[in-house]
Short mmCIF file of C-alpha atoms in Angstrom, two decimals:
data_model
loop_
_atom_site.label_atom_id
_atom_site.label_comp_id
_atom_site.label_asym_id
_atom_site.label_seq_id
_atom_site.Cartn_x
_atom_site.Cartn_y
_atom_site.Cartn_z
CA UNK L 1 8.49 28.29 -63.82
CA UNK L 2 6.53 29.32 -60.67
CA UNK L 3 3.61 28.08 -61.78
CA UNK L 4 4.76 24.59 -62.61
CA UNK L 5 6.63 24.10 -59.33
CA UNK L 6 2.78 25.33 -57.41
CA UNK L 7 1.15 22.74 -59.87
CA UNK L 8 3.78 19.94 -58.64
CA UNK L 9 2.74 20.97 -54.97
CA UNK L 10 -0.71 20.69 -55.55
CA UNK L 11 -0.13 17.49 -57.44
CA UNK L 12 1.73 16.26 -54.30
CA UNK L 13 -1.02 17.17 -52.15
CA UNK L 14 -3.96 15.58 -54.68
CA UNK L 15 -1.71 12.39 -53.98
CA UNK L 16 -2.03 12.53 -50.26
CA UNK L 17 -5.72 13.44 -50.37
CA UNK L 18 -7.17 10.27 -50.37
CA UNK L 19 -5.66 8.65 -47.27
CA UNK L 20 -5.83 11.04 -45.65
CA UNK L 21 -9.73 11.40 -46.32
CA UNK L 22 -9.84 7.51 -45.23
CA UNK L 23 -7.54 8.61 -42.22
CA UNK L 24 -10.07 11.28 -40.95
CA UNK L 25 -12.84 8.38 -41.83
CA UNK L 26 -11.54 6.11 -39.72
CA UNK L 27 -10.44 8.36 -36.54
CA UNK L 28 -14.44 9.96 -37.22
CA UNK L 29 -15.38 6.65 -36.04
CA UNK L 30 -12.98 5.60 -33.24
CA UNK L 31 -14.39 7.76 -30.82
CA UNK L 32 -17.92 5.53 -30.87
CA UNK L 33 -15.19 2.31 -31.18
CA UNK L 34 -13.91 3.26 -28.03
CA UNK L 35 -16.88 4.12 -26.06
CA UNK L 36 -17.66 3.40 -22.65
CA UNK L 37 -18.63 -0.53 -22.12
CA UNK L 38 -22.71 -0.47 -21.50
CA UNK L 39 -21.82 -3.32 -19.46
CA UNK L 40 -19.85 -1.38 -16.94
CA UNK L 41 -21.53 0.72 -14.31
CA UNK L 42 -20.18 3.94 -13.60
CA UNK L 43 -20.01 5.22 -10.13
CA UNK L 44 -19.30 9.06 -9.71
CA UNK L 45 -17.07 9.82 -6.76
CA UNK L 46 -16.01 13.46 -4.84
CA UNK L 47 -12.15 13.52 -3.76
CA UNK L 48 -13.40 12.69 0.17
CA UNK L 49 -15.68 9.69 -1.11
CA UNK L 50 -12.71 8.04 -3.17
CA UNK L 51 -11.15 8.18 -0.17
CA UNK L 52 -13.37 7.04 2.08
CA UNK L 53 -13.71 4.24 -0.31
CA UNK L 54 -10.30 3.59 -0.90
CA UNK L 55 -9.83 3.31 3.04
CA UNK L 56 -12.31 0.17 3.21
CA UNK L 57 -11.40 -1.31 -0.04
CA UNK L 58 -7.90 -1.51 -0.67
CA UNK L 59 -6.25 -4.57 -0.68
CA UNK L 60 -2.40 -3.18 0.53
CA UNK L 61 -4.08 -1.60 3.34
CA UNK L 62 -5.77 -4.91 4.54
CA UNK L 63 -3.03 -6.96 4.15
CA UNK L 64 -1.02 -4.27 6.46
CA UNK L 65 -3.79 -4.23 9.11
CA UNK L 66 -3.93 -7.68 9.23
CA UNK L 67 -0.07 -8.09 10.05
CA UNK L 68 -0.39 -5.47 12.41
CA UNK L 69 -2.97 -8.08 14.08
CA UNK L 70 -0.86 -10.78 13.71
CA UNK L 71 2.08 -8.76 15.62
CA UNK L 72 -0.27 -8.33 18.21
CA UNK L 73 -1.42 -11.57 18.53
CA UNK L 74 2.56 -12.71 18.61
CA UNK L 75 3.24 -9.67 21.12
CA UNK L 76 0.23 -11.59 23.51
CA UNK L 77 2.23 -14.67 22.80
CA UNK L 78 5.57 -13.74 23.93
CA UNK L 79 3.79 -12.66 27.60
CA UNK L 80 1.88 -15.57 27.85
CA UNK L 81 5.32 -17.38 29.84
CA UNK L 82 5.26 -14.70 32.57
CA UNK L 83 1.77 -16.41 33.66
CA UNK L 84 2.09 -19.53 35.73
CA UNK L 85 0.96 -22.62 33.47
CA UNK L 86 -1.66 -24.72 33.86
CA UNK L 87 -3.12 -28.02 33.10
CA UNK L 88 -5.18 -31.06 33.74
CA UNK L 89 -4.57 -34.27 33.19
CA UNK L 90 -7.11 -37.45 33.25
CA UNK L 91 -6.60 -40.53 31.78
CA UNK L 92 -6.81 -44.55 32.37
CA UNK L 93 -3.74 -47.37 32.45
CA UNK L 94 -4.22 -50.83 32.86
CA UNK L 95 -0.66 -53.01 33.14
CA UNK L 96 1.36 -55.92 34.19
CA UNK L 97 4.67 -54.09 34.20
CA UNK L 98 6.03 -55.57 37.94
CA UNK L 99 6.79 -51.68 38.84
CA UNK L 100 3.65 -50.22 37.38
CA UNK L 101 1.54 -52.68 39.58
CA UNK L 102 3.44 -52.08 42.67
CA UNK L 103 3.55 -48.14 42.09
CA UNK L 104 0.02 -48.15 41.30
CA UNK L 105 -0.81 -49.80 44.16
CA UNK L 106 0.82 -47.99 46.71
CA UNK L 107 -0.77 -44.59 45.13
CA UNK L 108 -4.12 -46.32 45.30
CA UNK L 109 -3.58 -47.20 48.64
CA UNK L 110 -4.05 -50.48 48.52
CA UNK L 111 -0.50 -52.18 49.16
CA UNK L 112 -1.11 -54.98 51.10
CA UNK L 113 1.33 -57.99 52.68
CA UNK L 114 0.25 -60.23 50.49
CA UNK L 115 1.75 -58.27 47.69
CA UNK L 116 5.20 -59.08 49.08
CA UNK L 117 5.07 -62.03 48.04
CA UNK L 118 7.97 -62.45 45.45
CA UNK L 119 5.72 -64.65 42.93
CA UNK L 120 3.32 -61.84 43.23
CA UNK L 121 6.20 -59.28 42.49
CA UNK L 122 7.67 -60.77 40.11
CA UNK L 123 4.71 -61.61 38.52
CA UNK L 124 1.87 -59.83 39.40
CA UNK L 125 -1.67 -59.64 37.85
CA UNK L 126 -3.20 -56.74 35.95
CA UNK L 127 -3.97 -53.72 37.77
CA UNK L 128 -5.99 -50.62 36.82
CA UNK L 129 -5.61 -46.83 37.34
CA UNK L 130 -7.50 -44.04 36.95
CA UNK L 131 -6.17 -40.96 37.68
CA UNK L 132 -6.80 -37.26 37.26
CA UNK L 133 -3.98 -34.49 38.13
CA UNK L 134 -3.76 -30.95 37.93
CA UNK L 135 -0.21 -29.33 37.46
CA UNK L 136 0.92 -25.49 37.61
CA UNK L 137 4.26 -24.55 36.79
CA UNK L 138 5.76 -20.83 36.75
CA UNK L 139 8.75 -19.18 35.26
CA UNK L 140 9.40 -16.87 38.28
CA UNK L 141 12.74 -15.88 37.16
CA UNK L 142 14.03 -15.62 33.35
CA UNK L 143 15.07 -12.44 32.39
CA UNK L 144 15.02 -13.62 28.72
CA UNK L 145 11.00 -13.55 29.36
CA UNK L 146 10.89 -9.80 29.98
CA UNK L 147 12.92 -8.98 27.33
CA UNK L 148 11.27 -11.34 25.05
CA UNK L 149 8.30 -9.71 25.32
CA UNK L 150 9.66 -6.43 25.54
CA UNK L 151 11.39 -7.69 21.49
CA UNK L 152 7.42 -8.21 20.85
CA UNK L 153 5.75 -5.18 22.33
CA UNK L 154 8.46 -3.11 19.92
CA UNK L 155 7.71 -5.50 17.14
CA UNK L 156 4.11 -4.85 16.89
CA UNK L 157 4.74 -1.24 17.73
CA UNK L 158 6.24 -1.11 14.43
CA UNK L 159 3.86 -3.23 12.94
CA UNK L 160 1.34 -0.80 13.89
CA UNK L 161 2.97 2.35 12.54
CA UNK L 162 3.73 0.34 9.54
CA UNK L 163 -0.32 0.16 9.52
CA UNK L 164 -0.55 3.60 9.97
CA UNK L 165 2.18 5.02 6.98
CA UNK L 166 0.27 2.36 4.80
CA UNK L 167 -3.42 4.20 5.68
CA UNK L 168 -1.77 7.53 4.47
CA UNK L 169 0.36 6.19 1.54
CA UNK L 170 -3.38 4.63 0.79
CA UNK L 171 -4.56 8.53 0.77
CA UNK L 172 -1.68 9.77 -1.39
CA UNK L 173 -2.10 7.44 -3.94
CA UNK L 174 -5.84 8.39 -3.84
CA UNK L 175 -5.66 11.24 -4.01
CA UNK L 176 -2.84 11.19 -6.83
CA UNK L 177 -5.19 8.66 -9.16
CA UNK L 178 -8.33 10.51 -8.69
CA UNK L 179 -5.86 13.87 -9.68
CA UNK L 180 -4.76 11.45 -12.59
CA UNK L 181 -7.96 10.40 -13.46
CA UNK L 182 -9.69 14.67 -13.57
CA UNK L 183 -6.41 15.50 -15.81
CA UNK L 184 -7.45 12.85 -18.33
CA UNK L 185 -10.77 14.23 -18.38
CA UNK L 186 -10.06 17.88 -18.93
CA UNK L 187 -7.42 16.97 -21.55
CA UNK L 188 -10.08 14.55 -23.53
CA UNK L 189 -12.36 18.06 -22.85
CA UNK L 190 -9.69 19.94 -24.31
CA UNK L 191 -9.04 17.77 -27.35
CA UNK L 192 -12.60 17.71 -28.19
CA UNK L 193 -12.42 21.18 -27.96
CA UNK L 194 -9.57 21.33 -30.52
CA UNK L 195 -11.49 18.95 -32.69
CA UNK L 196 -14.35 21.72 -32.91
CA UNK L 197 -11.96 24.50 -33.72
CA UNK L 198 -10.13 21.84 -36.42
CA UNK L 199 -13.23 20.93 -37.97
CA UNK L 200 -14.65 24.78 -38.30
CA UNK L 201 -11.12 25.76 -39.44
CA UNK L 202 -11.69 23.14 -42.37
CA UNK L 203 -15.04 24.06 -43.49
CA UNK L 204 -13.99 28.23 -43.36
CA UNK L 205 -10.84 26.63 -45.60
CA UNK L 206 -13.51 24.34 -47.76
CA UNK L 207 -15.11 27.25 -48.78
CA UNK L 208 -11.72 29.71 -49.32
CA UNK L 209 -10.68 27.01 -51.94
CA UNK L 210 -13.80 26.97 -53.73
CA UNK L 211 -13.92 30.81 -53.96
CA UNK L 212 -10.08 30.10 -55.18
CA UNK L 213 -8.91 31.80 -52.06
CA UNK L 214 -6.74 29.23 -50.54
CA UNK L 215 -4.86 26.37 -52.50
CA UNK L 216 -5.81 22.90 -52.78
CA UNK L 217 -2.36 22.43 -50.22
CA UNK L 218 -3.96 24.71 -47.80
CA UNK L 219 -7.22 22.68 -47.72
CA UNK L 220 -4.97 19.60 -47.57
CA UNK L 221 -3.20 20.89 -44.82
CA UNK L 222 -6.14 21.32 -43.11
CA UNK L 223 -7.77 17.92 -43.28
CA UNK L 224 -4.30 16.78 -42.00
CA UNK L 225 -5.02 19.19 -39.08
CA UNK L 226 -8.03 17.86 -37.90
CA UNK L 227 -7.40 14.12 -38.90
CA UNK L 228 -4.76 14.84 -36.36
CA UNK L 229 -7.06 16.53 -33.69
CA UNK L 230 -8.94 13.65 -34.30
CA UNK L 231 -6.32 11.17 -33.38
CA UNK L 232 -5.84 13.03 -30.28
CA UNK L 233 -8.68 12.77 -28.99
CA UNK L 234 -8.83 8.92 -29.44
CA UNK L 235 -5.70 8.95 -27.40
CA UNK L 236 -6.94 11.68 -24.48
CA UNK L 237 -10.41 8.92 -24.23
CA UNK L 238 -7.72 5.82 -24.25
CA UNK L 239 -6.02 7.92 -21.11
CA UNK L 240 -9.05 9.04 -19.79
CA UNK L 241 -10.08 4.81 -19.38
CA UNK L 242 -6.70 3.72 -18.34
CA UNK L 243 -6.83 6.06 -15.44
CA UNK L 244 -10.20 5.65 -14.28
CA UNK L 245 -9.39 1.95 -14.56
CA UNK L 246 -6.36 2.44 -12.31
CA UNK L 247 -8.22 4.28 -9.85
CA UNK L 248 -11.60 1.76 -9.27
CA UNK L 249 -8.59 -1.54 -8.72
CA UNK L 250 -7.06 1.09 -6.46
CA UNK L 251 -10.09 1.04 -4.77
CA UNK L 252 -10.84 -2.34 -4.58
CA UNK L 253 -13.15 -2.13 -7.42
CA UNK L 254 -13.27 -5.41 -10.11
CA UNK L 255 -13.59 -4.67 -13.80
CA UNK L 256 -17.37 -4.04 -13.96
CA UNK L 257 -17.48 -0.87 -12.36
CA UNK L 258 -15.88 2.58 -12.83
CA UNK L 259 -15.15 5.40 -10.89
CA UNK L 260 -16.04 8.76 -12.32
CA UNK L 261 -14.52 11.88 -10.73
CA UNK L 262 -17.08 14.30 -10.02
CA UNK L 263 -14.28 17.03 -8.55
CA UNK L 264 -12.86 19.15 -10.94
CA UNK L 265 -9.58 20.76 -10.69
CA UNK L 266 -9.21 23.60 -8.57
CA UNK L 267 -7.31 27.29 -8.91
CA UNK L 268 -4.58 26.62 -5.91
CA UNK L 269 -5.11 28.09 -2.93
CA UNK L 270 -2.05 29.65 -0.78
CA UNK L 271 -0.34 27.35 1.53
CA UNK L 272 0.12 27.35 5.07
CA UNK L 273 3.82 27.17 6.11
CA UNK L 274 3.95 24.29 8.30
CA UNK L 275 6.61 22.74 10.69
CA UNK L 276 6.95 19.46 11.10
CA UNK L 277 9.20 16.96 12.52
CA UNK L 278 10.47 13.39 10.51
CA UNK L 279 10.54 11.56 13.92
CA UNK L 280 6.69 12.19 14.18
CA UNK L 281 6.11 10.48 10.67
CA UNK L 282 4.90 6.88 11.11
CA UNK L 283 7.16 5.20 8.64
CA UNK L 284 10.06 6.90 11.01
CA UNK L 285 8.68 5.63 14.18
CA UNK L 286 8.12 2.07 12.39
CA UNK L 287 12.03 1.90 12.19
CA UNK L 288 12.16 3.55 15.23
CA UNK L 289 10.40 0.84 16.71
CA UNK L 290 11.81 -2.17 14.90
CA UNK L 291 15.42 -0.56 16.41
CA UNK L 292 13.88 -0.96 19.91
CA UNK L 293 12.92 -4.44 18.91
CA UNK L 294 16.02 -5.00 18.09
CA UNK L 295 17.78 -3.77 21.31
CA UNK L 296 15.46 -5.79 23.16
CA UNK L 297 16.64 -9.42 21.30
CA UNK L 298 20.60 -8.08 21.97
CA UNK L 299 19.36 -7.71 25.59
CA UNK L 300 17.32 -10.85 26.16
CA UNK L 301 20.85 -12.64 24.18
CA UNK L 302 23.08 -11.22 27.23
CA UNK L 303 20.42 -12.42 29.96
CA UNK L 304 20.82 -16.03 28.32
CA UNK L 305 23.49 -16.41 30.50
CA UNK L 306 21.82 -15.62 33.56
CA UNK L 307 20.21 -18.94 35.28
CA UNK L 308 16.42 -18.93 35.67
CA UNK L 309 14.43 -20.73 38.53
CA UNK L 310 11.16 -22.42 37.44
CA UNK L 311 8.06 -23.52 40.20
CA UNK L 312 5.98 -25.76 39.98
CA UNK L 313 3.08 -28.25 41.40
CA UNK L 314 0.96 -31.35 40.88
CA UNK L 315 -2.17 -32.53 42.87
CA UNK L 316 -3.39 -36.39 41.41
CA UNK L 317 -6.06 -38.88 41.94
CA UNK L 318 -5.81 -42.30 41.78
CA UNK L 319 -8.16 -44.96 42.09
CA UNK L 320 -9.07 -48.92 40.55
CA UNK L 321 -12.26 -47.58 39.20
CA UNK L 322 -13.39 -44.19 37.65
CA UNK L 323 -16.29 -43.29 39.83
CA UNK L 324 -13.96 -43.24 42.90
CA UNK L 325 -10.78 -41.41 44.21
CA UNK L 326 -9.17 -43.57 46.26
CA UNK L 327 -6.18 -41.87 47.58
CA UNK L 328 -4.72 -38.24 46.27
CA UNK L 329 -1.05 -37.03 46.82
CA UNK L 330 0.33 -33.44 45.59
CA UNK L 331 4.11 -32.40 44.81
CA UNK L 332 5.87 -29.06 45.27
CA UNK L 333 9.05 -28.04 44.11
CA UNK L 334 11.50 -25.26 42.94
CA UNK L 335 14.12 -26.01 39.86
CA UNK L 336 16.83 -23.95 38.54
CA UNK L 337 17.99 -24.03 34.95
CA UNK L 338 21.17 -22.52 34.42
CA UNK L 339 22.91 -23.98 30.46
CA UNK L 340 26.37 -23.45 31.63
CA UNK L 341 28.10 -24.80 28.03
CA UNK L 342 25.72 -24.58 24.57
CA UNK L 343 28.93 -24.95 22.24
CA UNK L 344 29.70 -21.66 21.97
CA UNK L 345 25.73 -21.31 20.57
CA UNK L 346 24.72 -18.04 23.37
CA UNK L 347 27.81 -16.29 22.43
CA UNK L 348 27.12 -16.38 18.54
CA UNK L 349 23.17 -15.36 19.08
CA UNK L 350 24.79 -12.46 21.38
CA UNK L 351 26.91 -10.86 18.12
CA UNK L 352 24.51 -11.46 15.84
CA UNK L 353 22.04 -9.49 18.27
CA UNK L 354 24.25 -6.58 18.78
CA UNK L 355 24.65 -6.42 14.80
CA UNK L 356 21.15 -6.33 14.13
CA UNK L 357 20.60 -3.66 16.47
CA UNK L 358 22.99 -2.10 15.02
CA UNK L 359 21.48 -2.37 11.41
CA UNK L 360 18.68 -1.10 12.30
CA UNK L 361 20.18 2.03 14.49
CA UNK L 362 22.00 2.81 10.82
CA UNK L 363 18.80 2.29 8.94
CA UNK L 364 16.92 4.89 10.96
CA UNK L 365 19.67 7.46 11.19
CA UNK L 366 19.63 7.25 7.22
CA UNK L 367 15.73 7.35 7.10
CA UNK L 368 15.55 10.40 9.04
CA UNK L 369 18.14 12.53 6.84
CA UNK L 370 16.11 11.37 4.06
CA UNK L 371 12.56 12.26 5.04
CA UNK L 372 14.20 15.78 6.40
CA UNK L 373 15.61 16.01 2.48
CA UNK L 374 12.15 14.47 1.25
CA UNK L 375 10.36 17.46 2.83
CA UNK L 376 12.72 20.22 1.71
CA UNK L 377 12.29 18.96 -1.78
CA UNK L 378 8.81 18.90 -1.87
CA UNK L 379 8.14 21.97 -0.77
CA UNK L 380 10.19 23.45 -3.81
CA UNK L 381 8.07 20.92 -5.75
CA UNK L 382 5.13 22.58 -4.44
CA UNK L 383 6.56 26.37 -5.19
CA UNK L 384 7.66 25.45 -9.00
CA UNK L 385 4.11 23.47 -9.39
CA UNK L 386 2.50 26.98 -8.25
CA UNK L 387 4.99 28.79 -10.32
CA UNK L 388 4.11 26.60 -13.74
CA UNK L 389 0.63 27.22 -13.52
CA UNK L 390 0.40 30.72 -13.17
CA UNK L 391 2.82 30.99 -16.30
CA UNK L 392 1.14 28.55 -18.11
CA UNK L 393 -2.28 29.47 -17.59
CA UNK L 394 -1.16 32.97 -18.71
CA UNK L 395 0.05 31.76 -21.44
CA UNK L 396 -2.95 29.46 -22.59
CA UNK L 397 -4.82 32.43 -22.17
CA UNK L 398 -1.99 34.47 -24.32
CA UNK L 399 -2.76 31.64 -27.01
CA UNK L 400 -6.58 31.83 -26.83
CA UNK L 401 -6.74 35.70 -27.67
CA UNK L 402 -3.93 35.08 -30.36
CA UNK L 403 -6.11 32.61 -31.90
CA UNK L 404 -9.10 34.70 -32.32
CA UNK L 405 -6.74 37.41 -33.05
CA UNK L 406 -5.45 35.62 -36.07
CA UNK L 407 -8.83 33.97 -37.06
CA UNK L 408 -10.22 37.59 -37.14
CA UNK L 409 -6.76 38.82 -38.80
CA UNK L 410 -7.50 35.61 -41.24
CA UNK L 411 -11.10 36.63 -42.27
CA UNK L 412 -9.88 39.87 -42.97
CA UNK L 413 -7.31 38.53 -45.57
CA UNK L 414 -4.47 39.96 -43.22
CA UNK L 415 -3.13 36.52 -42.12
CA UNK L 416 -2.27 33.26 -44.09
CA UNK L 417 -3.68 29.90 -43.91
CA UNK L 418 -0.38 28.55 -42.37
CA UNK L 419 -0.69 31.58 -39.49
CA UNK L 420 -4.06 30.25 -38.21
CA UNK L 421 -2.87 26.89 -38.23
CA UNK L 422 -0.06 27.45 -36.51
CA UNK L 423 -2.49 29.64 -33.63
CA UNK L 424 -4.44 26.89 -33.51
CA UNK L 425 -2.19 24.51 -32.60
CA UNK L 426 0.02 26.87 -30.12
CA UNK L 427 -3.34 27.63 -28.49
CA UNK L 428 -4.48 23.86 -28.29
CA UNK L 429 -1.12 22.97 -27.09
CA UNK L 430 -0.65 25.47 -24.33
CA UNK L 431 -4.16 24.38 -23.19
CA UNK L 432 -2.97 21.14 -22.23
CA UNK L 433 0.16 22.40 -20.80
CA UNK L 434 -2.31 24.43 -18.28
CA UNK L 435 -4.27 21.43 -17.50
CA UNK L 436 -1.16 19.05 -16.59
CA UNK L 437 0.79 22.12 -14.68
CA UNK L 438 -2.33 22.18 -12.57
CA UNK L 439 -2.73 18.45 -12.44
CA UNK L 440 0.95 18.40 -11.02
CA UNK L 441 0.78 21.38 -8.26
CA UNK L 442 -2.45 19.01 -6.01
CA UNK L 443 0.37 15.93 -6.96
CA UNK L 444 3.11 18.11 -5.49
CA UNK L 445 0.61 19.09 -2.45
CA UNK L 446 -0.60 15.86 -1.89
CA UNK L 447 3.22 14.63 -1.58
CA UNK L 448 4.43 17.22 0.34
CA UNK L 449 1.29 16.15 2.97
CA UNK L 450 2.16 12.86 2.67
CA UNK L 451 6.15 13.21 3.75
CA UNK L 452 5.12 16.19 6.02
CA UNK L 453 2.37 13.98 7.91
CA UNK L 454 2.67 13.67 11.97
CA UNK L 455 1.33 10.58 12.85
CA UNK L 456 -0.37 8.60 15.74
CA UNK L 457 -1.57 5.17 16.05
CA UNK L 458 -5.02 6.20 16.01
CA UNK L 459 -5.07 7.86 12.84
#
């Protein structure tokens, strides 16, 4: 009875043979199917060059520099009404319009009696006028002015720490992809290496089964083994491309190219406890800013009700022809401008002003508890990261020595087929684990520098 229930296991085994033989074929060859592109040139990069690179290259940081220009260029805007205005006017008129002729001719100078005649009033004959004029006029009192541009100093204050939190969030994701990118390469490194330890288990087994030391399921078992080391490694070179992919269009890179870590992942070194302070982070002083900006609109709301006085000037030229000036005048004058009734219009801006300030008052008190939490958690990120990889390199290294242990325990008939299998895998499998707990402690240190950063505008 024993022996016919082994024969039906071998039997099932014999029936699974053949695919998976064509399995193993076909994952032999997807390693050359999914080879690098010739077409693509590959660029290797150190942590500090990716940066460097990512710094001039990448598109989210552009686009945040440039509206950091264009709040300046709107912050130059609002100031430009504090300056007294000027321009120059030149142009020619030629009319029969009774008032036009006898205005023209009394700036030209040239009103004589005969033009009070009343056929010649009424009815006068064409006239030309050339005249040039130059006019100043100054706002030189309108409160809503200073505090208009005050609205737009704030505004591209936070525009410019917005700038500045972009630059580092540029970093962190650098630094995170390239991190990405050297943990797909050590785990395709890895499975190849588990390939090579598959394929030598399968030969030792190849040649146990024809001594008749192992079973035809053993062998089988085997082959399933390494067809499925196999298929691992197709997947580690699939990651391996995806993330070096993700990291060249983080750096501004098109499809042709490909950036190739040339860093490897490092044994962590102790960290330095530092303070720092959320209110010195440049996303925090953004909203900081963008709350000033929007104290500055409640204030310049209020002053809307406060009448402004405007001066201004005119010098003009007028003459019959354009090669002469016949006579000149000039025009002084002081005008205040005080809306007393705007349907109710001043009042409405005024609430809405104070709201918005208050928005954004709320909106900064909330950022700041959350960067303070933000920090606190990732510095227990940071300890568990460093935590993980000392256990789990101990314990790749635990699996490594059990696996020649029980390869050596194997060869000496002490250990079964299933045992070295099963060492095998553990060992390949706490490997990995080693590689992505270090992977994840320079993530965790990366984002704890990134939400402990203390900014300034010229960083």
């Amino acid at each position: 009875m024993p022996q016919t229930c082994n024969n039906n296991y071998n039997n099932m085994y014999r029936r699974l043979a053949a695919p998976l033989l064509v399995l193993m074929f076909a994952f032999s060859w997807a390693p050359q199917a999914s080879a690098q592109d010739p077409g693509v040139a590959i660029r290797a990069l150190s942590l500090a060059e990716a940066i460097e690179v990512a710094l001039d290259g990448n598109a989210s940081l552009a686009v945040a520099e440039a509206r950091r220009d264009i709040a300046g260029s709107q912050r130059r805007k609002a100031a430009s009404p504090l300056w007294p205005q000027i321009s120059l006017e030149s142009g020619w008129v030629r009319s029969v319009d009774p008032v036009m002729v006898f205005g023209t001719k009394l700036r030209q100078g040239r009103f004589g009696p005969e033009d009070l005649d009343f056929e010649a009033l009424n009815h006068p004959d064409a006239v030309d006028d050339w005249s040039t004029a130059i006019g100043l006029r100054w706002s030189i009192l309108d409160p809503t002015l200073w505090s208009g541009r005050s609205s737009a100093q704030h505004q591209a204050d936070a525009a410019g720490w917005s700038a500045v939190r972009t630059r580092e969030a540029t970093v962190l994701i650098t630094r995170t992809l390239y991190y990405r990118a050297q943990t797909a390469a050590a785990q395709l490194e890895a499975s190849q290496a588990a390939v090579n330890a598959a394929e030598a288990t399968l030969d030792s087994f190849q040649k146990r089964r024809e001594r008749g030391l192992l079973t035809e399921a053993d062998l089988l078992q085997a082959r399933a083994e390494y067809a499925a080391a196999l298929a691992q490694q197709v997947e580690a070179e699939r990651v391996r491309l995806d993330a070096l992919q993700d990291l060249g269009r983080h750096l501004g890179w098109g499809p042709e190219a490909l950036p190739v870590p040339s860093d490897t992942l490092t044994i962590p070194q102790p960290m330095r406890d530092e303070a720092s302070d959320p209110r010195a982070r440049a996303d925090l002083q953004a909203m900081a800013a963008a709350a000033d900006a929007a104290g500055a609109t409640s204030t310049r709301a209020k002053l809307s009700l406060i009448p402004a006085v405007d001066a201004f000037a005119r010098y003009a030229t007028h003459s019959k022809d354009p090669l002469s000036f016949d006579e000149d005048n000039w025009t002084v004058g002081v005008m205040l401008r005080w809306p007393l009734f705007t349907g109710f219009s001043r009042t409405a801006d005024v609430q809405r002003a104070n709201l918005e300030q208050r928005i954004a008052r709320i909106e900064y008190e909330q950022a700041l508890r959350d960067a303070e939490a933000e920090i606190d958690q990732a510095e227990r990120a940071v300890g568990s990261a460093l935590q993980q990889v000392d256990a789990t390199r101990t314990a790749a290294e635990a699996a490594d020595s059990g696996h020649s242990l029980m390869r050596r325990r194997f060869d000496e008939g002490l250990a079964t087929a299933a045992d070295l299998l099963q060492a095998e895998s553990r060992a390949t499998s706490m490997r990995q684990r080693a590689i992505d707990s270090l992977a994840a402690y320079h993530m965790a240190v990366a984002r704890l520098d990134f939400v402990r950063s203390q900014s300034n505008q010229e960083s």
